[in-house]
Coordinates of C-alpha atoms in Angstrom, one line a residue:
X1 CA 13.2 -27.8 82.7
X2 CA 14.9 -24.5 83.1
X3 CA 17.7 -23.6 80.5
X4 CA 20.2 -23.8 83.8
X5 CA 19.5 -27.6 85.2
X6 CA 22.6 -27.1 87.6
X7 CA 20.3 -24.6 89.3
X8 CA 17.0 -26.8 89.8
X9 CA 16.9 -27.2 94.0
X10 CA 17.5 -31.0 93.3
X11 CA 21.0 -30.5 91.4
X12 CA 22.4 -28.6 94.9
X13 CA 21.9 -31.5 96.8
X14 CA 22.6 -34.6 94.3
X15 CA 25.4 -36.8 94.4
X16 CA 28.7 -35.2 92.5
X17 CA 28.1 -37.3 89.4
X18 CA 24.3 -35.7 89.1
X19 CA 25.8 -32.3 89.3
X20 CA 28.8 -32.9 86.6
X21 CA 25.4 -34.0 84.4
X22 CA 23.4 -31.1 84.4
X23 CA 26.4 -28.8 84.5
X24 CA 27.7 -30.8 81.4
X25 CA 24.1 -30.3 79.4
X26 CA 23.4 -26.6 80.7
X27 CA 26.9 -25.8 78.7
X28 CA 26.0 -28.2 75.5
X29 CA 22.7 -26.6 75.8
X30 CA 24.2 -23.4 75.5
X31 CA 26.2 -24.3 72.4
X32 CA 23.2 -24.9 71.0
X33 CA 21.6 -22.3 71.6
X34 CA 23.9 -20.1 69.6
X35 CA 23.1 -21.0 66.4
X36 CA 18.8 -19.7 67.2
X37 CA 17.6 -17.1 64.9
X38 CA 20.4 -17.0 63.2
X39 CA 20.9 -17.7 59.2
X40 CA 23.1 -19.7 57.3
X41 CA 25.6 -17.1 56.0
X42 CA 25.3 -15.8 59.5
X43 CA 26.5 -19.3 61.2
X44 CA 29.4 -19.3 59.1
X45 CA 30.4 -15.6 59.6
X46 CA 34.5 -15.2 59.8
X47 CA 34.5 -12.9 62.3
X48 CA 38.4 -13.6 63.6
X49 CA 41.4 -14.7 61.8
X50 CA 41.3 -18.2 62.5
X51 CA 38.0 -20.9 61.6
X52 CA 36.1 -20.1 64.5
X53 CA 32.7 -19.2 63.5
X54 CA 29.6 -20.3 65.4
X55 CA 28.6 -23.1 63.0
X56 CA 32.2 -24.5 63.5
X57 CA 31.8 -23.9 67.4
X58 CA 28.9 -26.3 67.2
X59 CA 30.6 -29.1 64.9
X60 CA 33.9 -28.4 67.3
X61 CA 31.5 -29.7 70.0
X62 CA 30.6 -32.9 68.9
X63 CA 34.4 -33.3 68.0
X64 CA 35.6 -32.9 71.7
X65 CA 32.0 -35.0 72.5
X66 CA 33.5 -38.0 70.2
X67 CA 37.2 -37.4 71.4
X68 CA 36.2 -37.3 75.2
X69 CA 33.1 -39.7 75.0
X70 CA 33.8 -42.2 72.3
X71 CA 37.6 -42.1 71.6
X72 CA 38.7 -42.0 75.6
X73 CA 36.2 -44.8 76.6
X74 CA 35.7 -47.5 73.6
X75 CA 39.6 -46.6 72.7
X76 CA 38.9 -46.5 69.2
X77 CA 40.7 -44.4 66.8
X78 CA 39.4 -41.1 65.3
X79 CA 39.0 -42.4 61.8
X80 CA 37.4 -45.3 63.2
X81 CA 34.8 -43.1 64.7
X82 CA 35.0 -40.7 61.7
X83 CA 35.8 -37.7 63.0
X84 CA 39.1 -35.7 62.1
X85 CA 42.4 -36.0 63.1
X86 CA 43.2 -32.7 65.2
X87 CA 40.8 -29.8 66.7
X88 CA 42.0 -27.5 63.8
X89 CA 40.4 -29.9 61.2
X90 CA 36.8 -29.5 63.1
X91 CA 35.8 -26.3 62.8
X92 CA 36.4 -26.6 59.1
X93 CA 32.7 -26.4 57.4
X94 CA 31.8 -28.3 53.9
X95 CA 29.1 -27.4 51.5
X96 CA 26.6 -29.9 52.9
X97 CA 26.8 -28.8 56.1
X98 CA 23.6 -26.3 57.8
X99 CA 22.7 -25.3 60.9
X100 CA 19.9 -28.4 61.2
X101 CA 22.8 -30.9 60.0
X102 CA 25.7 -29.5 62.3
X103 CA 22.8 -29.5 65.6
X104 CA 22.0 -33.0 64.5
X105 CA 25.3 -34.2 64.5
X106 CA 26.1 -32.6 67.9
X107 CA 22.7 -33.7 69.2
X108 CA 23.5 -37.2 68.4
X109 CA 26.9 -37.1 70.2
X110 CA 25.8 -35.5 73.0
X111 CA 22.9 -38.8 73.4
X112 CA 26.0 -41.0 72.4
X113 CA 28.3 -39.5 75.3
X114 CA 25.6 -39.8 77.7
X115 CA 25.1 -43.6 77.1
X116 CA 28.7 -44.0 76.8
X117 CA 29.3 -43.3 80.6
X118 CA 25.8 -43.8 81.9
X119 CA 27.3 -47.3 83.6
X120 CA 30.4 -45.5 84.7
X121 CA 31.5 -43.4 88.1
X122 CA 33.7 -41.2 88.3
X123 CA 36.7 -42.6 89.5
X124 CA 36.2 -45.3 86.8
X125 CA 39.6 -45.0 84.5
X126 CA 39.3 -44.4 80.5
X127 CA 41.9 -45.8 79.1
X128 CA 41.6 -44.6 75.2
X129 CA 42.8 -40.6 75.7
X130 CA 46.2 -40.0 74.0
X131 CA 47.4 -38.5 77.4
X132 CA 47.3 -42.2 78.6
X133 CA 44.1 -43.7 81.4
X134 CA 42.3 -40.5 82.9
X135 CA 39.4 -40.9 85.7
X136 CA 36.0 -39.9 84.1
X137 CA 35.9 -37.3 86.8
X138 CA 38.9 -35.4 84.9
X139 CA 36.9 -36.1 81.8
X140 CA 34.0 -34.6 82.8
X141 CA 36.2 -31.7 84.3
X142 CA 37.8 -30.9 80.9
X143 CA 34.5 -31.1 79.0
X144 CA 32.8 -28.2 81.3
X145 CA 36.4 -26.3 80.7
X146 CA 35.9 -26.7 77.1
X147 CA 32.3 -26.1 76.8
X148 CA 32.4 -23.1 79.2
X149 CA 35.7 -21.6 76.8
X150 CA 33.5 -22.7 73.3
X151 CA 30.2 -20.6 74.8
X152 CA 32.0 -17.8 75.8
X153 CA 33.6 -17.5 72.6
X154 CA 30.0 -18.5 70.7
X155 CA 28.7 -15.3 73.1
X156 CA 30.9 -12.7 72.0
X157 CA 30.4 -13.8 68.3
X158 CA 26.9 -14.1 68.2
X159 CA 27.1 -10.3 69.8
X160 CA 29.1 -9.1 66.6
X161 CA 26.6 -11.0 64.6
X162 CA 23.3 -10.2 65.8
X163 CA 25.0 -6.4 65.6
X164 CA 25.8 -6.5 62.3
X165 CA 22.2 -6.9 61.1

């Protein structure tokens, strides 16, 4: 598979919810992809004043995958799914965790996101979002913002990194 699926000739033609998919995993795919190559001090470089670092920009995705996938659709709480309380609190980085733990984590959210909705359409209401019932179209919307914004920033970072070698 090519590391864009949204531009494999049978994406242009798919049904809408087909294309939100491969859109969707070409940007987690992406988020992934920042941490190749790279060591573990270089994961967690500060590079900017707040916790953004690319490590934190990958354990920040499988946040917004359990806020958006698991929170919004089974309506239960964030310390029932054990994942914190606000954004801020994601990007934070313990001890334990490494580049293979942090992709593991996000790899598994990413499968549990996927069979989440796989029964679902689009116009099909989630009721569990703290902004009240959304359609999973404006889910899936607000995930492809937020992965777009999270690569962009992963891009610029890795740049510094990879430059500071």
């Amino acid at each position: 598979m090519s590391t864009m699926p949204s531009m494999e000739p049978h994406v242009f033609d798919a049904d809408l919810r087909a294309q939100f998919d491969a859109f969707l995993d070409e940007h987690r795919a992406a988020l992934e992809r920042c941490l190749v190559g790279l060591t573990e001090a270089e994961a967690r470089a500060s590079l900017v004043p707040s916790r953004t670092t690319l490590l934190g920009l990958v354990k920040h995705g499988e946040f917004i995958e359990r806020v958006w996938f698991d929170e919004a659709v089974t309506c239960r709480s964030r310390a029932e799914i054990g994942i914190p309380a606000t954004p801020d609190e994601s990007f934070v980085l313990e001890d334990c965790d490494t580049i293979e733990t942090v992709l593991a984590a996000y790899r598994r959210a990413c499968a549990d996101s996927r069979r989440a909705v796989a029964s679902l359409g689009l116009d099909d209401v989630v009721r569990g979002n703290r902004r009240g019932p959304l359609p999973l179209r404006w889910v899936f919307l607000h995930m492809l913002r937020e992965l777009a914004q999270h690569c962009g920033h992963a891009d610029i970072l890795r740049e510094q990194v990879l430059a500071a070698r």
